[in-house]
Amino acid sequence: SGHAPTAFCLAAVVTLLPSRNYRALFAPVALALAVAVALSRIALGVHWPLDVAAGGAGGWICGMLGVAASGHWRFWEGRQGIRLMAATLGALSLLLALQNPGHPSARLFQWLLALWGITGAAMAWPACRAGHHA
């Protein structure tokens, strides 16, 4: 399961935000949600506590590495970085639209999320050609 790693990766990114005001406001909420997600995996009996702890630690480390890398390389500010991110977002959104979620009730949400990603990628591409930074 990727629930705990994803939740703790997001919590690490939010906790390490450069803005102290946003960090003070959102970090406790992000950490509480990450802990709730991790505990829910144990409570539902789908993972052992050690699995969840290892996944949470791995997610936290990935979040820290991502924040450090983005602060150091800042590739997204250039034209090539915007194009790479737009192409990645578009491709992943298209793959999401083609997946079978296994739950018919999730299909509409899946397609809306994929459409949102494809639209965002399509809007970012011309902006980088015109020299604008999104």
PDB file of C-alpha atoms in Angstrom:
ATOM      1  CA  SER A   1       0.000   0.000   0.000  1.00  0.00           C
ATOM      2  CA  GLY A   2       1.166   3.487  -0.706  1.00  0.00           C
ATOM      3  CA  HIS A   3      -1.139   5.226   1.755  1.00  0.00           C
ATOM      4  CA  ALA A   4       1.319   5.824   4.626  1.00  0.00           C
ATOM      5  CA  PRO A   5       4.316   6.733   2.428  1.00  0.00           C
ATOM      6  CA  THR A   6       2.222   9.168   0.404  1.00  0.00           C
ATOM      7  CA  ALA A   7       0.689  10.770   3.489  1.00  0.00           C
ATOM      8  CA  PHE A   8       4.041  11.200   5.215  1.00  0.00           C
ATOM      9  CA  CYS A   9       5.733  12.467   2.045  1.00  0.00           C
ATOM     10  CA  LEU A  10       3.077  15.169   1.774  1.00  0.00           C
ATOM     11  CA  ALA A  11       3.393  15.930   5.497  1.00  0.00           C
ATOM     12  CA  ALA A  12       7.165  16.345   5.141  1.00  0.00           C
ATOM     13  CA  VAL A  13       6.772  18.738   2.209  1.00  0.00           C
ATOM     14  CA  VAL A  14       4.194  20.815   4.089  1.00  0.00           C
ATOM     15  CA  THR A  15       6.252  20.772   7.293  1.00  0.00           C
ATOM     16  CA  LEU A  16       9.338  21.972   5.421  1.00  0.00           C
ATOM     17  CA  LEU A  17       7.597  24.829   3.606  1.00  0.00           C
ATOM     18  CA  PRO A  18       9.802  27.925   3.383  1.00  0.00           C
ATOM     19  CA  SER A  19       7.044  30.237   4.623  1.00  0.00           C
ATOM     20  CA  ARG A  20       6.841  30.122   8.412  1.00  0.00           C
ATOM     21  CA  ASN A  21       3.257  31.379   8.411  1.00  0.00           C
ATOM     22  CA  TYR A  22       2.020  28.584   6.157  1.00  0.00           C
ATOM     23  CA  ARG A  23       4.185  26.016   7.898  1.00  0.00           C
ATOM     24  CA  ALA A  24       2.805  26.938  11.334  1.00  0.00           C
ATOM     25  CA  LEU A  25      -0.735  26.756  10.004  1.00  0.00           C
ATOM     26  CA  PHE A  26      -0.609  23.630   7.860  1.00  0.00           C
ATOM     27  CA  ALA A  27       2.144  21.434   9.358  1.00  0.00           C
ATOM     28  CA  PRO A  28       0.146  20.236  12.392  1.00  0.00           C
ATOM     29  CA  VAL A  29      -2.834  19.418  10.169  1.00  0.00           C
ATOM     30  CA  ALA A  30      -0.662  17.564   7.636  1.00  0.00           C
ATOM     31  CA  LEU A  31       1.073  15.570  10.376  1.00  0.00           C
ATOM     32  CA  ALA A  32      -2.229  14.701  12.069  1.00  0.00           C
ATOM     33  CA  LEU A  33      -3.695  13.530   8.754  1.00  0.00           C
ATOM     34  CA  ALA A  34      -0.605  11.441   7.988  1.00  0.00           C
ATOM     35  CA  VAL A  35      -0.803   9.755  11.387  1.00  0.00           C
ATOM     36  CA  ALA A  36      -4.551   9.158  10.905  1.00  0.00           C
ATOM     37  CA  VAL A  37      -3.945   7.574   7.493  1.00  0.00           C
ATOM     38  CA  ALA A  38      -1.200   5.350   8.908  1.00  0.00           C
ATOM     39  CA  LEU A  39      -3.303   4.283  11.881  1.00  0.00           C
ATOM     40  CA  SER A  40      -6.263   3.563   9.631  1.00  0.00           C
ATOM     41  CA  ARG A  41      -4.191   1.019   7.688  1.00  0.00           C
ATOM     42  CA  ILE A  42      -3.421  -0.792  10.952  1.00  0.00           C
ATOM     43  CA  ALA A  43      -6.985  -0.484  12.277  1.00  0.00           C
ATOM     44  CA  LEU A  44      -8.393  -1.962   9.073  1.00  0.00           C
ATOM     45  CA  GLY A  45      -5.998  -4.871   9.420  1.00  0.00           C
ATOM     46  CA  VAL A  46      -4.490  -4.437   5.966  1.00  0.00           C
ATOM     47  CA  HIS A  47      -0.920  -3.802   7.205  1.00  0.00           C
ATOM     48  CA  TRP A  48       1.255  -4.614  10.171  1.00  0.00           C
ATOM     49  CA  PRO A  49       2.421  -1.699  12.347  1.00  0.00           C
ATOM     50  CA  LEU A  50       6.048  -2.206  11.298  1.00  0.00           C
ATOM     51  CA  ASP A  51       5.071  -2.059   7.610  1.00  0.00           C
ATOM     52  CA  VAL A  52       3.207   1.198   8.177  1.00  0.00           C
ATOM     53  CA  ALA A  53       6.086   2.678  10.199  1.00  0.00           C
ATOM     54  CA  ALA A  54       8.614   1.752   7.510  1.00  0.00           C
ATOM     55  CA  GLY A  55       6.368   3.170   4.779  1.00  0.00           C
ATOM     56  CA  GLY A  56       5.823   6.375   6.739  1.00  0.00           C
ATOM     57  CA  ALA A  57       9.562   6.766   7.333  1.00  0.00           C
ATOM     58  CA  GLY A  58      10.288   6.157   3.660  1.00  0.00           C
ATOM     59  CA  GLY A  59       7.672   8.708   2.652  1.00  0.00           C
ATOM     60  CA  TRP A  60       9.079  11.267   5.083  1.00  0.00           C
ATOM     61  CA  ILE A  61      12.605  10.748   3.707  1.00  0.00           C
ATOM     62  CA  CYS A  62      11.355  11.109   0.115  1.00  0.00           C
ATOM     63  CA  GLY A  63       9.565  14.335   1.039  1.00  0.00           C
ATOM     64  CA  MET A  64      12.712  15.736   2.657  1.00  0.00           C
ATOM     65  CA  LEU A  65      14.838  14.783  -0.348  1.00  0.00           C
ATOM     66  CA  GLY A  66      12.314  16.343  -2.709  1.00  0.00           C
ATOM     67  CA  VAL A  67      12.266  19.619  -0.789  1.00  0.00           C
ATOM     68  CA  ALA A  68      16.072  19.696  -0.683  1.00  0.00           C
ATOM     69  CA  ALA A  69      16.385  18.911  -4.401  1.00  0.00           C
ATOM     70  CA  SER A  70      13.769  21.460  -5.443  1.00  0.00           C
ATOM     71  CA  GLY A  71      15.459  24.160  -3.389  1.00  0.00           C
ATOM     72  CA  HIS A  72      18.837  23.364  -4.887  1.00  0.00           C
ATOM     73  CA  TRP A  73      18.117  22.753  -8.577  1.00  0.00           C
ATOM     74  CA  ARG A  74      14.961  24.827  -9.243  1.00  0.00           C
ATOM     75  CA  PHE A  75      14.611  23.284 -12.713  1.00  0.00           C
ATOM     76  CA  TRP A  76      10.887  24.079 -12.878  1.00  0.00           C
ATOM     77  CA  GLU A  77      11.632  27.778 -13.375  1.00  0.00           C
ATOM     78  CA  GLY A  78      13.083  27.235 -16.838  1.00  0.00           C
ATOM     79  CA  ARG A  79      11.328  26.406 -20.087  1.00  0.00           C
ATOM     80  CA  GLN A  80      12.644  22.819 -20.211  1.00  0.00           C
ATOM     81  CA  GLY A  81      11.550  22.153 -16.635  1.00  0.00           C
ATOM     82  CA  ILE A  82       8.027  23.383 -17.323  1.00  0.00           C
ATOM     83  CA  ARG A  83       7.848  21.231 -20.447  1.00  0.00           C
ATOM     84  CA  LEU A  84       9.099  18.164 -18.595  1.00  0.00           C
ATOM     85  CA  MET A  85       6.578  18.629 -15.791  1.00  0.00           C
ATOM     86  CA  ALA A  86       3.719  19.311 -18.226  1.00  0.00           C
ATOM     87  CA  ALA A  87       4.568  16.219 -20.284  1.00  0.00           C
ATOM     88  CA  THR A  88       4.825  14.077 -17.149  1.00  0.00           C
ATOM     89  CA  LEU A  89       1.526  15.381 -15.789  1.00  0.00           C
ATOM     90  CA  GLY A  90      -0.215  14.827 -19.121  1.00  0.00           C
ATOM     91  CA  ALA A  91       1.129  11.286 -19.505  1.00  0.00           C
ATOM     92  CA  LEU A  92       0.270  10.266 -15.945  1.00  0.00           C
ATOM     93  CA  SER A  93      -3.199  11.789 -16.246  1.00  0.00           C
ATOM     94  CA  LEU A  94      -3.803   9.889 -19.472  1.00  0.00           C
ATOM     95  CA  LEU A  95      -2.681   6.665 -17.798  1.00  0.00           C
ATOM     96  CA  LEU A  96      -5.049   7.402 -14.913  1.00  0.00           C
ATOM     97  CA  ALA A  97      -7.948   7.795 -17.330  1.00  0.00           C
ATOM     98  CA  LEU A  98      -7.173   4.402 -18.891  1.00  0.00           C
ATOM     99  CA  GLN A  99      -6.945   2.459 -15.617  1.00  0.00           C
ATOM    100  CA  ASN A 100      -9.783   0.328 -14.293  1.00  0.00           C
ATOM    101  CA  PRO A 101     -10.290   1.390 -10.658  1.00  0.00           C
ATOM    102  CA  GLY A 102     -12.234  -1.756  -9.821  1.00  0.00           C
ATOM    103  CA  HIS A 103     -14.973   0.339  -8.238  1.00  0.00           C
ATOM    104  CA  PRO A 104     -17.643   1.651 -10.611  1.00  0.00           C
ATOM    105  CA  SER A 105     -18.491   4.461  -8.190  1.00  0.00           C
ATOM    106  CA  ALA A 106     -14.902   5.772  -8.435  1.00  0.00           C
ATOM    107  CA  ARG A 107     -14.912   5.998 -12.234  1.00  0.00           C
ATOM    108  CA  LEU A 108     -16.383   9.523 -12.457  1.00  0.00           C
ATOM    109  CA  PHE A 109     -13.918  10.893  -9.903  1.00  0.00           C
ATOM    110  CA  GLN A 110     -11.064   9.143 -11.726  1.00  0.00           C
ATOM    111  CA  TRP A 111     -12.027  10.696 -15.052  1.00  0.00           C
ATOM    112  CA  LEU A 112     -12.488  14.158 -13.548  1.00  0.00           C
ATOM    113  CA  LEU A 113      -9.074  13.948 -11.908  1.00  0.00           C
ATOM    114  CA  ALA A 114      -7.495  12.799 -15.186  1.00  0.00           C
ATOM    115  CA  LEU A 115      -9.231  15.606 -17.079  1.00  0.00           C
ATOM    116  CA  TRP A 116      -7.962  18.128 -14.529  1.00  0.00           C
ATOM    117  CA  GLY A 117      -4.379  16.888 -14.988  1.00  0.00           C
ATOM    118  CA  ILE A 118      -4.562  16.865 -18.789  1.00  0.00           C
ATOM    119  CA  THR A 119      -6.054  20.371 -18.774  1.00  0.00           C
ATOM    120  CA  GLY A 120      -3.303  21.635 -16.476  1.00  0.00           C
ATOM    121  CA  ALA A 121      -0.620  20.117 -18.687  1.00  0.00           C
ATOM    122  CA  ALA A 122      -2.203  21.616 -21.804  1.00  0.00           C
ATOM    123  CA  MET A 123      -2.345  25.052 -20.177  1.00  0.00           C
ATOM    124  CA  ALA A 124       1.286  24.913 -19.014  1.00  0.00           C
ATOM    125  CA  TRP A 125       2.741  23.949 -22.397  1.00  0.00           C
ATOM    126  CA  PRO A 126       1.880  27.157 -24.339  1.00  0.00           C
ATOM    127  CA  ALA A 127       2.876  29.303 -21.369  1.00  0.00           C
ATOM    128  CA  CYS A 128       6.416  27.898 -21.458  1.00  0.00           C
ATOM    129  CA  ARG A 129       6.642  28.500 -25.202  1.00  0.00           C
ATOM    130  CA  ALA A 130       5.647  32.122 -24.770  1.00  0.00           C
ATOM    131  CA  GLY A 131       8.314  32.570 -22.114  1.00  0.00           C
ATOM    132  CA  HIS A 132       5.830  32.913 -19.268  1.00  0.00           C
ATOM    133  CA  HIS A 133       6.342  31.126 -16.030  1.00  0.00           C
ATOM    134  CA  ALA A 134       3.253  29.426 -14.661  1.00  0.00           C
TER     135      ALA A 134
END
